Each structure stands twice: as C-alpha cells, then as structure tokens.
PDB file of C-alpha atoms in Angstrom:
ATOM      1  CA  UNK A1114     139.799  95.495  97.659  1.00 48.00           C
ATOM      2  CA  UNK A1115     136.711  97.493  98.681  1.00 67.00           C
ATOM      3  CA  UNK A1116     135.392  97.701 102.220  1.00 84.00           C
ATOM      4  CA  UNK A1117     131.740  97.445 101.136  1.00 85.00           C
ATOM      5  CA  UNK A1118     131.190  93.871 102.418  1.00 87.00           C
ATOM      6  CA  UNK A1119     132.728  94.767 105.804  1.00 89.00           C
ATOM      7  CA  UNK A1120     130.478  97.835 106.134  1.00 90.00           C
ATOM      8  CA  UNK A1121     127.437  95.784 105.125  1.00 89.00           C
ATOM      9  CA  UNK A1122     128.334  93.106 107.676  1.00 90.00           C
ATOM     10  CA  UNK A1123     128.631  95.772 110.390  1.00 90.00           C
ATOM     11  CA  UNK A1124     125.199  97.161 109.507  1.00 90.00           C
ATOM     12  CA  UNK A1125     123.636  93.706 109.586  1.00 89.00           C
ATOM     13  CA  UNK A1126     125.234  93.051 112.974  1.00 90.00           C
ATOM     14  CA  UNK A1127     124.369  96.217 114.909  1.00 92.00           C
ATOM     15  CA  UNK A1128     121.360  97.859 113.223  1.00 93.00           C
ATOM     16  CA  UNK A1129     118.844  95.100 114.111  1.00 93.00           C
ATOM     17  CA  UNK A1130     119.718  95.528 117.812  1.00 94.00           C
ATOM     18  CA  UNK A1131     119.319  99.314 117.626  1.00 94.00           C
ATOM     19  CA  UNK A1132     116.038  99.177 115.723  1.00 95.00           C
ATOM     20  CA  UNK A1133     114.546  96.406 117.875  1.00 95.00           C
ATOM     21  CA  UNK A1134     115.370  97.969 121.254  1.00 95.00           C
ATOM     22  CA  UNK A1135     114.449 101.566 120.400  1.00 95.00           C
ATOM     23  CA  UNK A1136     111.399 100.486 118.399  1.00 95.00           C
ATOM     24  CA  UNK A1137     110.074  98.176 121.117  1.00 96.00           C
ATOM     25  CA  UNK A1138     110.326 100.886 123.778  1.00 95.00           C
ATOM     26  CA  UNK A1139     108.760 103.560 121.588  1.00 95.00           C
ATOM     27  CA  UNK A1140     105.900 101.542 120.118  1.00 96.00           C
ATOM     28  CA  UNK A1141     104.924  99.937 123.431  1.00 95.00           C
ATOM     29  CA  UNK A1142     104.754 103.384 125.035  1.00 94.00           C
ATOM     30  CA  UNK A1143     102.706 104.574 122.041  1.00 94.00           C
ATOM     31  CA  UNK A1144     100.214 101.759 122.660  1.00 94.00           C
ATOM     32  CA  UNK A1145      99.944 102.631 126.354  1.00 93.00           C
ATOM     33  CA  UNK A1146      99.447 106.343 125.676  1.00 92.00           C
ATOM     34  CA  UNK A1147      96.924 106.060 122.822  1.00 92.00           C
ATOM     35  CA  UNK A1148      94.777 103.677 124.884  1.00 91.00           C
ATOM     36  CA  UNK A1149      94.457 106.182 127.741  1.00 88.00           C
ATOM     37  CA  UNK A1150      90.945 107.472 128.353  1.00 85.00           C
ATOM     38  CA  UNK A1151      91.792 111.010 127.214  1.00 82.00           C
ATOM     39  CA  UNK A1152      92.926 109.887 123.740  1.00 84.00           C
ATOM     40  CA  UNK A1153      91.339 106.559 122.865  1.00 84.00           C
ATOM     41  CA  UNK A1154      88.062 108.196 121.808  1.00 87.00           C
ATOM     42  CA  UNK A1155      89.863 110.150 119.053  1.00 88.00           C
ATOM     43  CA  UNK A1156      89.756 108.502 115.591  1.00 91.00           C
ATOM     44  CA  UNK A1157      93.294 109.711 114.839  1.00 90.00           C
ATOM     45  CA  UNK A1158      94.527 107.977 117.996  1.00 91.00           C
ATOM     46  CA  UNK A1159      93.087 104.692 116.722  1.00 94.00           C
ATOM     47  CA  UNK A1160      95.209 104.994 113.577  1.00 95.00           C
ATOM     48  CA  UNK A1161      98.325 105.823 115.636  1.00 95.00           C
ATOM     49  CA  UNK A1162      97.611 102.828 117.879  1.00 95.00           C
ATOM     50  CA  UNK A1163      97.148 100.493 114.891  1.00 96.00           C
ATOM     51  CA  UNK A1164     100.335 101.894 113.336  1.00 96.00           C
ATOM     52  CA  UNK A1165     102.310 101.159 116.529  1.00 96.00           C
ATOM     53  CA  UNK A1166     101.040  97.570 116.664  1.00 96.00           C
ATOM     54  CA  UNK A1167     101.937  97.039 112.991  1.00 96.00           C
ATOM     55  CA  UNK A1168     105.385  98.515 113.654  1.00 96.00           C
ATOM     56  CA  UNK A1169     105.989  96.049 116.492  1.00 96.00           C
ATOM     57  CA  UNK A1170     105.060  93.090 114.288  1.00 96.00           C
ATOM     58  CA  UNK A1171     107.408  94.300 111.548  1.00 95.00           C
ATOM     59  CA  UNK A1172     110.291  94.840 113.955  1.00 94.00           C
ATOM     60  CA  UNK A1173     110.034  91.441 115.596  1.00 94.00           C
ATOM     61  CA  UNK A1174     109.751  89.492 112.363  1.00 92.00           C
ATOM     62  CA  UNK A1175     112.492  91.463 110.584  1.00 90.00           C
ATOM     63  CA  UNK A1176     115.035  92.356 113.273  1.00 91.00           C
ATOM     64  CA  UNK A1177     114.560  89.646 115.906  1.00 89.00           C
ATOM     65  CA  UNK A1178     114.902  86.882 113.331  1.00 86.00           C
ATOM     66  CA  UNK A1179     118.202  88.391 112.157  1.00 87.00           C
ATOM     67  CA  UNK A1180     119.457  88.622 115.731  1.00 89.00           C
ATOM     68  CA  UNK A1181     118.615  84.959 116.352  1.00 86.00           C
ATOM     69  CA  UNK A1182     120.659  83.982 113.295  1.00 83.00           C
ATOM     70  CA  UNK A1183     123.612  86.047 114.578  1.00 83.00           C
ATOM     71  CA  UNK A1184     123.583  83.932 117.744  1.00 82.00           C
ATOM     72  CA  UNK A1185     123.350  80.714 115.765  1.00 79.00           C
ATOM     73  CA  UNK A1186     119.722  79.987 116.686  1.00 79.00           C
ATOM     74  CA  UNK A1187     118.003  78.244 113.777  1.00 77.00           C
ATOM     75  CA  UNK A1188     114.656  76.563 113.285  1.00 79.00           C
ATOM     76  CA  UNK A1189     114.361  72.808 113.010  1.00 73.00           C
ATOM     77  CA  UNK A1190     115.451  71.423 109.624  1.00 71.00           C
ATOM     78  CA  UNK A1191     112.573  70.898 107.223  1.00 71.00           C
ATOM     79  CA  UNK A1192     110.545  73.952 108.262  1.00 78.00           C
ATOM     80  CA  UNK A1193     112.567  76.462 106.221  1.00 80.00           C
ATOM     81  CA  UNK A1194     109.898  77.123 103.592  1.00 83.00           C
ATOM     82  CA  UNK A1195     107.100  77.714 106.115  1.00 86.00           C
ATOM     83  CA  UNK A1196     109.336  79.915 108.288  1.00 86.00           C
ATOM     84  CA  UNK A1197     110.551  81.890 105.272  1.00 88.00           C
ATOM     85  CA  UNK A1198     107.070  82.614 103.946  1.00 89.00           C
ATOM     86  CA  UNK A1199     105.626  83.677 107.289  1.00 91.00           C
ATOM     87  CA  UNK A1200     108.688  85.801 108.006  1.00 90.00           C
ATOM     88  CA  UNK A1201     108.536  87.831 104.776  1.00 91.00           C
ATOM     89  CA  UNK A1202     104.747  88.118 104.948  1.00 94.00           C
ATOM     90  CA  UNK A1203     104.757  89.339 108.555  1.00 93.00           C
ATOM     91  CA  UNK A1204     107.569  91.758 107.744  1.00 93.00           C
ATOM     92  CA  UNK A1205     106.278  93.496 104.624  1.00 92.00           C
ATOM     93  CA  UNK A1206     102.512  93.265 105.145  1.00 94.00           C
ATOM     94  CA  UNK A1207     102.518  95.200 108.471  1.00 95.00           C
ATOM     95  CA  UNK A1208     105.234  97.521 107.105  1.00 93.00           C
ATOM     96  CA  UNK A1209     102.977  98.665 104.273  1.00 94.00           C
ATOM     97  CA  UNK A1210      99.934  98.549 106.580  1.00 95.00           C
ATOM     98  CA  UNK A1211     101.671 100.991 108.911  1.00 95.00           C
ATOM     99  CA  UNK A1212     102.145 103.470 106.072  1.00 95.00           C
ATOM    100  CA  UNK A1213      98.474 103.230 105.099  1.00 96.00           C
ATOM    101  CA  UNK A1214      97.419 103.888 108.680  1.00 96.00           C
ATOM    102  CA  UNK A1215      99.323 107.186 108.416  1.00 95.00           C
ATOM    103  CA  UNK A1216      97.371 107.878 105.215  1.00 95.00           C
ATOM    104  CA  UNK A1217      94.128 107.089 107.064  1.00 95.00           C
ATOM    105  CA  UNK A1218      95.150 109.504 109.836  1.00 94.00           C
ATOM    106  CA  UNK A1219      95.748 112.194 107.185  1.00 93.00           C
ATOM    107  CA  UNK A1220      92.276 111.557 105.762  1.00 94.00           C
ATOM    108  CA  UNK A1221      90.808 111.785 109.266  1.00 93.00           C
ATOM    109  CA  UNK A1222      92.558 115.107 109.916  1.00 90.00           C
ATOM    110  CA  UNK A1223      91.283 116.411 106.572  1.00 91.00           C
ATOM    111  CA  UNK A1224      87.738 115.303 107.392  1.00 91.00           C
ATOM    112  CA  UNK A1225      87.774 116.727 110.928  1.00 87.00           C
ATOM    113  CA  UNK A1226      89.023 120.121 109.676  1.00 85.00           C
ATOM    114  CA  UNK A1227      86.543 120.376 106.787  1.00 85.00           C
ATOM    115  CA  UNK A1228      83.779 122.991 106.740  1.00 83.00           C
ATOM    116  CA  UNK A1229      81.400 120.393 105.283  1.00 85.00           C
ATOM    117  CA  UNK A1230      79.265 118.553 107.811  1.00 87.00           C
ATOM    118  CA  UNK A1231      79.076 115.535 105.510  1.00 89.00           C
ATOM    119  CA  UNK A1232      82.866 115.256 105.231  1.00 89.00           C
ATOM    120  CA  UNK A1233      83.322 115.806 108.977  1.00 87.00           C
ATOM    121  CA  UNK A1234      81.037 112.826 109.604  1.00 88.00           C
ATOM    122  CA  UNK A1235      83.851 110.540 108.370  1.00 89.00           C
ATOM    123  CA  UNK A1236      85.935 111.514 111.408  1.00 89.00           C
ATOM    124  CA  UNK A1237      84.258 109.096 113.814  1.00 91.00           C
ATOM    125  CA  UNK A1238      85.509 106.302 116.027  1.00 91.00           C
ATOM    126  CA  UNK A1239      83.379 103.622 114.358  1.00 92.00           C
ATOM    127  CA  UNK A1240      84.586 104.709 110.916  1.00 93.00           C
ATOM    128  CA  UNK A1241      88.230 104.515 112.000  1.00 94.00           C
ATOM    129  CA  UNK A1242      87.759 100.978 113.357  1.00 94.00           C
ATOM    130  CA  UNK A1243      86.207  99.866 110.066  1.00 95.00           C
ATOM    131  CA  UNK A1244      89.022 101.453 108.060  1.00 96.00           C
ATOM    132  CA  UNK A1245      91.664  99.737 110.217  1.00 96.00           C
ATOM    133  CA  UNK A1246      90.031  96.334 109.685  1.00 96.00           C
ATOM    134  CA  UNK A1247      89.474  96.970 105.969  1.00 96.00           C
ATOM    135  CA  UNK A1248      93.073  98.085 105.454  1.00 96.00           C
ATOM    136  CA  UNK A1249      94.411  94.945 107.134  1.00 96.00           C
ATOM    137  CA  UNK A1250      92.214  92.669 105.001  1.00 96.00           C
ATOM    138  CA  UNK A1251      93.095  94.472 101.763  1.00 95.00           C
ATOM    139  CA  UNK A1252      96.854  94.373 102.340  1.00 94.00           C
ATOM    140  CA  UNK A1253      96.748  90.754 103.510  1.00 94.00           C
ATOM    141  CA  UNK A1254      95.222  89.867 100.136  1.00 94.00           C
ATOM    142  CA  UNK A1255      97.870  91.896  98.285  1.00 92.00           C
ATOM    143  CA  UNK A1256     100.803  90.248 100.097  1.00 93.00           C
ATOM    144  CA  UNK A1257      99.398  86.700 100.205  1.00 92.00           C
ATOM    145  CA  UNK A1258     101.430  85.942  97.074  1.00 90.00           C
ATOM    146  CA  UNK A1259     104.504  85.703  99.319  1.00 90.00           C
ATOM    147  CA  UNK A1260     103.309  82.260 100.421  1.00 91.00           C
ATOM    148  CA  UNK A1261     103.734  81.174  96.782  1.00 90.00           C
ATOM    149  CA  UNK A1262     106.606  83.359  95.614  1.00 90.00           C
ATOM    150  CA  UNK A1263     109.148  82.657  98.381  1.00 89.00           C
ATOM    151  CA  UNK A1264     111.138  79.572  99.328  1.00 86.00           C
ATOM    152  CA  UNK A1265     113.683  79.004 102.087  1.00 81.00           C
ATOM    153  CA  UNK A1266     116.458  76.528 102.725  1.00 76.00           C
ATOM    154  CA  UNK A1267     116.259  73.757 105.341  1.00 71.00           C
ATOM    155  CA  UNK A1268     116.971  75.904 108.423  1.00 71.00           C
ATOM    156  CA  UNK A1269     115.490  79.192 107.178  1.00 69.00           C
ATOM    157  CA  UNK A1270     118.769  81.109 106.870  1.00 74.00           C
ATOM    158  CA  UNK A1271     118.108  81.914 103.191  1.00 79.00           C
ATOM    159  CA  UNK A1272     114.775  83.238 101.940  1.00 84.00           C
ATOM    160  CA  UNK A1273     114.418  84.282  98.301  1.00 85.00           C
ATOM    161  CA  UNK A1274     111.850  84.622  95.487  1.00 87.00           C
ATOM    162  CA  UNK A1275     111.361  81.466  93.444  1.00 88.00           C
ATOM    163  CA  UNK A1276     111.520  83.260  90.077  1.00 87.00           C
ATOM    164  CA  UNK A1277     112.435  86.541  88.437  1.00 84.00           C
ATOM    165  CA  UNK A1278     108.738  87.293  87.953  1.00 86.00           C
ATOM    166  CA  UNK A1279     108.156  86.937  91.710  1.00 88.00           C
ATOM    167  CA  UNK A1280     111.148  89.156  92.441  1.00 84.00           C
ATOM    168  CA  UNK A1281     109.873  91.842  90.060  1.00 85.00           C
ATOM    169  CA  UNK A1282     106.319  91.571  91.394  1.00 87.00           C
ATOM    170  CA  UNK A1283     107.441  91.966  95.018  1.00 87.00           C
ATOM    171  CA  UNK A1284     109.684  94.925  94.190  1.00 84.00           C
ATOM    172  CA  UNK A1285     106.770  96.528  92.338  1.00 86.00           C
ATOM    173  CA  UNK A1286     104.371  95.855  95.237  1.00 88.00           C
ATOM    174  CA  UNK A1287     106.771  97.373  97.782  1.00 87.00           C
ATOM    175  CA  UNK A1288     107.315 100.380  95.527  1.00 86.00           C
ATOM    176  CA  UNK A1289     103.601 101.012  94.970  1.00 88.00           C
ATOM    177  CA  UNK A1290     102.039 100.034  98.306  1.00 90.00           C
ATOM    178  CA  UNK A1291     104.735 101.361 100.642  1.00 90.00           C
ATOM    179  CA  UNK A1292     107.140 103.882  99.193  1.00 85.00           C
ATOM    180  CA  UNK A1293     105.221 105.543  96.344  1.00 87.00           C
ATOM    181  CA  UNK A1294     101.430 105.562  96.678  1.00 91.00           C
ATOM    182  CA  UNK A1295     101.168 106.181 100.472  1.00 93.00           C
ATOM    183  CA  UNK A1296     103.513 109.214 100.415  1.00 91.00           C
ATOM    184  CA  UNK A1297     101.540 110.717  97.519  1.00 92.00           C
ATOM    185  CA  UNK A1298      98.274 110.254  99.427  1.00 93.00           C
ATOM    186  CA  UNK A1299      99.883 111.700 102.575  1.00 92.00           C
ATOM    187  CA  UNK A1300     100.990 114.823 100.707  1.00 90.00           C
ATOM    188  CA  UNK A1301      97.584 115.197  99.041  1.00 92.00           C
ATOM    189  CA  UNK A1302      95.453 114.956 102.186  1.00 92.00           C
ATOM    190  CA  UNK A1303      98.079 116.718 104.322  1.00 87.00           C
ATOM    191  CA  UNK A1304      98.008 119.705 101.968  1.00 88.00           C
ATOM    192  CA  UNK A1305      94.211 119.804 101.998  1.00 89.00           C
ATOM    193  CA  UNK A1306      94.228 119.621 105.803  1.00 86.00           C
ATOM    194  CA  UNK A1307      96.584 122.603 106.054  1.00 83.00           C
ATOM    195  CA  UNK A1308      94.354 124.518 103.627  1.00 85.00           C
ATOM    196  CA  UNK A1309      91.269 123.719 105.720  1.00 81.00           C
ATOM    197  CA  UNK A1310      92.966 124.805 108.944  1.00 76.00           C
ATOM    198  CA  UNK A1311      94.002 128.116 107.405  1.00 76.00           C
ATOM    199  CA  UNK A1312      90.557 128.973 106.005  1.00 70.00           C
ATOM    200  CA  UNK A1313      88.318 127.639 108.749  1.00 64.00           C
ATOM    201  CA  UNK A1314      87.919 129.448 112.094  1.00 56.00           C
ATOM    202  CA  UNK A1315      88.892 127.127 114.959  1.00 51.00           C
ATOM    203  CA  UNK A1316      87.759 127.075 118.539  1.00 50.00           C
ATOM    204  CA  UNK A1317      91.249 126.847 120.036  1.00 48.00           C
ATOM    205  CA  UNK A1318      90.068 125.770 123.463  1.00 42.00           C
ATOM    206  CA  UNK A1319      87.784 122.996 122.242  1.00 43.00           C
ATOM    207  CA  UNK A1320      90.190 121.701 119.568  1.00 65.00           C
ATOM    208  CA  UNK A1321      93.514 121.638 121.424  1.00 72.00           C
ATOM    209  CA  UNK A1322      93.803 117.862 121.176  1.00 74.00           C
ATOM    210  CA  UNK A1323      92.880 117.874 117.492  1.00 77.00           C
ATOM    211  CA  UNK A1324      95.476 120.538 116.704  1.00 79.00           C
ATOM    212  CA  UNK A1325      98.155 118.629 118.596  1.00 82.00           C
ATOM    213  CA  UNK A1326      97.303 115.384 116.806  1.00 84.00           C
ATOM    214  CA  UNK A1327      97.423 117.213 113.468  1.00 84.00           C
ATOM    215  CA  UNK A1328     100.853 118.671 114.245  1.00 86.00           C
ATOM    216  CA  UNK A1329     102.180 115.261 115.301  1.00 88.00           C
ATOM    217  CA  UNK A1330     100.826 113.742 112.098  1.00 89.00           C
ATOM    218  CA  UNK A1331     102.374 116.407 109.851  1.00 89.00           C
ATOM    219  CA  UNK A1332     105.828 115.815 111.334  1.00 90.00           C
ATOM    220  CA  UNK A1333     105.349 112.033 110.966  1.00 91.00           C
ATOM    221  CA  UNK A1334     104.426 112.491 107.300  1.00 91.00           C
ATOM    222  CA  UNK A1335     107.459 114.682 106.551  1.00 91.00           C
ATOM    223  CA  UNK A1336     109.901 112.201 108.114  1.00 92.00           C
ATOM    224  CA  UNK A1337     108.170 109.286 106.381  1.00 92.00           C
ATOM    225  CA  UNK A1338     108.659 111.013 103.024  1.00 89.00           C
ATOM    226  CA  UNK A1339     112.375 111.499 103.700  1.00 91.00           C
ATOM    227  CA  UNK A1340     112.999 107.920 104.838  1.00 91.00           C
ATOM    228  CA  UNK A1341     110.881 106.181 102.182  1.00 89.00           C
ATOM    229  CA  UNK A1342     112.189 108.152  99.185  1.00 87.00           C
ATOM    230  CA  UNK A1343     115.577 106.318  98.988  1.00 89.00           C
ATOM    231  CA  UNK A1344     113.977 102.877  98.707  1.00 87.00           C
ATOM    232  CA  UNK A1345     111.752 104.151  95.883  1.00 84.00           C
ATOM    233  CA  UNK A1346     114.793 105.422  93.993  1.00 87.00           C
ATOM    234  CA  UNK A1347     116.669 102.167  94.624  1.00 87.00           C
ATOM    235  CA  UNK A1348     113.772 100.007  93.368  1.00 82.00           C
ATOM    236  CA  UNK A1349     113.434 102.094  90.185  1.00 84.00           C
ATOM    237  CA  UNK A1350     117.209 102.023  89.624  1.00 86.00           C
ATOM    238  CA  UNK A1351     117.317  98.236  90.074  1.00 83.00           C
ATOM    239  CA  UNK A1352     114.540  97.781  87.532  1.00 80.00           C
ATOM    240  CA  UNK A1353     116.238 100.054  84.966  1.00 85.00           C
ATOM    241  CA  UNK A1354     119.670  98.402  85.340  1.00 85.00           C
ATOM    242  CA  UNK A1355     118.473  94.795  85.672  1.00 78.00           C
ATOM    243  CA  UNK A1356     120.092  93.767  82.353  1.00 80.00           C
ATOM    244  CA  UNK A1357     123.321  95.771  82.772  1.00 83.00           C
ATOM    245  CA  UNK A1358     126.683  94.043  82.979  1.00 84.00           C
ATOM    246  CA  UNK A1359     128.107  94.939  86.413  1.00 85.00           C
ATOM    247  CA  UNK A1360     131.534  94.589  87.950  1.00 87.00           C
ATOM    248  CA  UNK A1361     132.061  92.879  91.316  1.00 88.00           C
ATOM    249  CA  UNK A1362     132.740  96.211  93.013  1.00 88.00           C
ATOM    250  CA  UNK A1363     129.550  97.722  91.594  1.00 88.00           C
ATOM    251  CA  UNK A1364     127.535  94.722  92.795  1.00 88.00           C
ATOM    252  CA  UNK A1365     129.024  95.066  96.282  1.00 89.00           C
ATOM    253  CA  UNK A1366     128.232  98.789  96.349  1.00 90.00           C
ATOM    254  CA  UNK A1367     124.650  98.211  95.192  1.00 89.00           C
ATOM    255  CA  UNK A1368     124.218  95.464  97.799  1.00 89.00           C
ATOM    256  CA  UNK A1369     125.425  97.866 100.514  1.00 91.00           C
ATOM    257  CA  UNK A1370     123.076 100.614  99.294  1.00 91.00           C
ATOM    258  CA  UNK A1371     120.158  98.171  99.327  1.00 90.00           C
ATOM    259  CA  UNK A1372     120.860  97.419 102.999  1.00 91.00           C
ATOM    260  CA  UNK A1373     121.114 101.131 103.810  1.00 92.00           C
ATOM    261  CA  UNK A1374     117.816 102.093 102.129  1.00 92.00           C
ATOM    262  CA  UNK A1375     116.086  99.055 103.679  1.00 90.00           C
ATOM    263  CA  UNK A1376     117.216 100.064 107.158  1.00 92.00           C
ATOM    264  CA  UNK A1377     116.125 103.648 106.421  1.00 91.00           C
ATOM    265  CA  UNK A1378     112.661 102.371 105.491  1.00 90.00           C
ATOM    266  CA  UNK A1379     112.457 100.232 108.636  1.00 92.00           C
ATOM    267  CA  UNK A1380     113.449 103.274 110.699  1.00 94.00           C
ATOM    268  CA  UNK A1381     109.907 104.500 110.013  1.00 92.00           C
ATOM    269  CA  UNK A1382     108.706 101.748 112.353  1.00 93.00           C
ATOM    270  CA  UNK A1383     110.875 103.113 115.191  1.00 94.00           C
ATOM    271  CA  UNK A1384     110.732 106.893 115.299  1.00 94.00           C
ATOM    272  CA  UNK A1385     107.039 107.739 115.754  1.00 93.00           C
ATOM    273  CA  UNK A1386     107.221 107.810 119.569  1.00 94.00           C
ATOM    274  CA  UNK A1387     110.284 110.062 119.558  1.00 94.00           C
ATOM    275  CA  UNK A1388     108.736 112.415 116.986  1.00 92.00           C
ATOM    276  CA  UNK A1389     105.493 112.604 118.978  1.00 91.00           C
ATOM    277  CA  UNK A1390     107.466 113.346 122.148  1.00 90.00           C
ATOM    278  CA  UNK A1391     109.411 116.172 120.490  1.00 88.00           C
ATOM    279  CA  UNK A1392     106.483 117.810 118.678  1.00 87.00           C
ATOM    280  CA  UNK A1393     103.357 117.158 120.757  1.00 81.00           C
ATOM    281  CA  UNK A1394     102.884 118.843 124.125  1.00 84.00           C
ATOM    282  CA  UNK A1395      99.689 116.805 124.530  1.00 82.00           C
ATOM    283  CA  UNK A1396     101.677 113.601 123.961  1.00 87.00           C
ATOM    284  CA  UNK A1397     104.335 114.642 126.501  1.00 88.00           C
ATOM    285  CA  UNK A1398     101.606 115.447 129.035  1.00 88.00           C
ATOM    286  CA  UNK A1399     100.022 112.012 128.562  1.00 87.00           C
ATOM    287  CA  UNK A1400     103.453 110.388 128.830  1.00 87.00           C
ATOM    288  CA  UNK A1401     104.070 112.107 132.171  1.00 88.00           C
ATOM    289  CA  UNK A1402     100.627 111.081 133.399  1.00 87.00           C
ATOM    290  CA  UNK A1403     101.383 107.496 132.392  1.00 83.00           C
ATOM    291  CA  UNK A1404     104.632 107.440 134.365  1.00 81.00           C
ATOM    292  CA  UNK A1405     102.988 109.089 137.394  1.00 80.00           C
ATOM    293  CA  UNK A1406     100.144 106.556 137.227  1.00 68.00           C
ATOM    294  CA  UNK A1407     102.597 103.645 137.173  1.00 64.00           C
ATOM    295  CA  UNK A1408     104.548 105.207 140.029  1.00 65.00           C
ATOM    296  CA  UNK A1409     101.422 105.751 142.148  1.00 66.00           C
ATOM    297  CA  UNK A1410     100.247 102.230 141.431  1.00 59.00           C
ATOM    298  CA  UNK A1411     103.571 100.821 142.581  1.00 57.00           C
ATOM    299  CA  UNK A1412     103.442 103.025 145.702  1.00 56.00           C
ATOM    300  CA  UNK A1413      99.939 101.741 146.490  1.00 57.00           C
ATOM    301  CA  UNK A1414     100.850  98.085 145.932  1.00 53.00           C
ATOM    302  CA  UNK A1415     103.884  98.126 148.235  1.00 49.00           C
ATOM    303  CA  UNK A1416     101.943  99.122 151.439  1.00 53.00           C
ATOM    304  CA  UNK A1417      99.333  96.445 150.668  1.00 51.00           C
ATOM    305  CA  UNK A1418     102.039  93.814 150.231  1.00 51.00           C
ATOM    306  CA  UNK A1419     103.751  95.002 153.418  1.00 52.00           C
ATOM    307  CA  UNK A1420     100.461  94.844 155.318  1.00 53.00           C
ATOM    308  CA  UNK A1421      99.791  91.350 154.034  1.00 56.00           C
ATOM    309  CA  UNK A1422     103.231  90.204 155.175  1.00 61.00           C
ATOM    310  CA  UNK A1423     102.620  91.708 158.641  1.00 57.00           C
ATOM    311  CA  UNK A1424      99.281  89.910 158.915  1.00 56.00           C
ATOM    312  CA  UNK A1425     100.921  86.647 157.905  1.00 59.00           C
ATOM    313  CA  UNK A1426     103.696  87.122 160.484  1.00 55.00           C
ATOM    314  CA  UNK A1427     101.172  87.972 163.203  1.00 57.00           C
ATOM    315  CA  UNK A1428      99.073  84.940 162.304  1.00 56.00           C
ATOM    316  CA  UNK A1429     102.074  82.606 162.465  1.00 47.00           C
ATOM    317  CA  UNK A1430     103.168  84.122 165.805  1.00 55.00           C
ATOM    318  CA  UNK A1431      99.667  83.758 167.249  1.00 56.00           C
ATOM    319  CA  UNK A1432      99.512  80.111 166.207  1.00 54.00           C
ATOM    320  CA  UNK A1433     102.885  79.442 167.785  1.00 53.00           C
ATOM    321  CA  UNK A1434     101.754  81.050 171.054  1.00 54.00           C
ATOM    322  CA  UNK A1435      98.565  78.960 171.051  1.00 53.00           C
ATOM    323  CA  UNK A1436     100.575  75.787 170.486  1.00 46.00           C
ATOM    324  CA  UNK A1437     102.898  76.684 173.394  1.00 47.00           C
ATOM    325  CA  UNK A1438      99.896  77.296 175.695  1.00 46.00           C
ATOM    326  CA  UNK A1439      98.385  73.900 174.866  1.00 47.00           C
ATOM    327  CA  UNK A1440     101.700  72.213 175.654  1.00 42.00           C
TER     328      UNK A1440
END
C-alpha cells in the first residue's frame, strides 16, 4: 500500500498554515513599504503594491478556506454553489492578476531604461494606475466563466467543474494566463531591459532607486519561472494522458503531484517580501525606516497617554478636595 494519500493529507493539513502566515506577514509589509512617500511615486512600486494586494486575496480565499474546513467550520447549507464560485474566482483571478502585474513591472523597467524618449514616456505613475485597472478588468472577464462552470455541494466542502469541457477550459486558462504566457512575457521584457541597461549610460546617483527596483524585479521573475514551470508541465501531462487507463497507485501519485505543483505555484504569492529583503538594499532601508517610524510613534503615544492619565487623576483629586471643603 502506497503512502501517497498520507503524504497528500499532510500537505493539505500543514501547508495552508505556512503559506497563510508567512504570506500575510510578507504581503502586508510590502503594502506598507511601497506606500511610503519615497517609493509610492515610482510606477514599478505601484505594480509591486498591486501584486501584494492580489497575493493577499489569493491566500485568504485559497488557504484560509481550507483551514476553516480542517477545523470543521462550514457555511450554512444551501449556499454551497455561491460559496464555491466566489472561492474559485477569488483564488485564480487574483493569482493570474499577480503574475501579470509582474509582467507590467517588467514592461515599466524596459520603458524606463530605454534610450527612446517616446518609450520612456510609458514609465509614468498615471500609466501604471491605468494598466493596473485595465489588467483587473480584463482578467475578471476571462475568469467570469467560473460562475457558470463550477458547482459546490450543500456546505461548500466540494467544489468542482460541472463538465469535462469546463475542466479543460479552466486548465487551459490557468496554463495560458498564469503559467505560460506571463513567464514568456517576463523573459522577453526582462531580457530587453538587461540589454538596455548594458548599452545605455546611467546616472548612478540619480537612478539608485530604479536600479534597485530592477534588481528586485529580476530576482522575482527568476523565482516565478522556477515555481510556475511545474504546474505548466503537469497541466500539459494531464491533457496528454486524459484518456489513458491508469492504476490506483498511478492516480494517487498524480493526485499528490498535483497538490505539490499547486502549492509551488501558490508559493509565488508568499515569497516576494523575502526576496525583496534579500536582494534590495533600498527595500531593507525602507523596512528599517518603517520599523523605526512605528517605534517612534509608539514612544510618542505613551507619554501623551501617561499625561492624560495624570490630568484625569489630578482632576478627580481636585474635585474630591472641593467636595470635602464644601462639607
């Protein structure tokens, strides 16, 4: 008897906790850092901020819902279909949106490093905001079919495509719009950015932030390629072998591998903060400033609160003395 089901059960038990906790900490800190005054005027920072928000949505609708089921917390009977459709939509739509925000950041880095004034004009804050909104609308339209193609049971514990066509369509959409097309675009614009940086003279003092953001993005792209490649291979393999006769052990192994590649893909929603911290000195500097700001704010609040308590005590004492005098 194989141990595949036991391993799969262990992954489903512990991995959602790990991804949710580490991803929540990292993405929330990303949001705080990329909204600081020194970074929020950079178009690339807008894409990193949008990516972090999309990552949080994916984590909470994919991992938190699994954790609730582990503790026996279910929705009210009769709402399974609605819950199922919103859950899969708010898992896979922001997941693919996050990958396209990385692509948009690559395009921004290419534009900002170009020798052409016309191309550099695309690296603007207003352009980045429009691209973020346009990307969200486009991918919402692509993944809206999930509200038709998925059904759930009474309490939402099972959520599956309603037909083989829907299953194939969703696998194809995930392959194209998350694990295949975005990595190709990342490699294309990343390569052109590196070429621009090598052939264009750079004012190193004036462009320190831009160079740091570019380095952070390159590392993010490399790790994204590594983590998204397995799910592409798995989707292609599943499509090729869909009509094969499979033994029980082979089915168990394939089910385990599906869970592994899925968790690898969702790891992309967790690691950006830790990659930025390791590779970007600018990011580490802003992180330290954030912690010092929070510490100073707490230090300033405590004396005010202490002073307010003293005033209240003095006021109460004075009133008591006045009451005693009148007596």
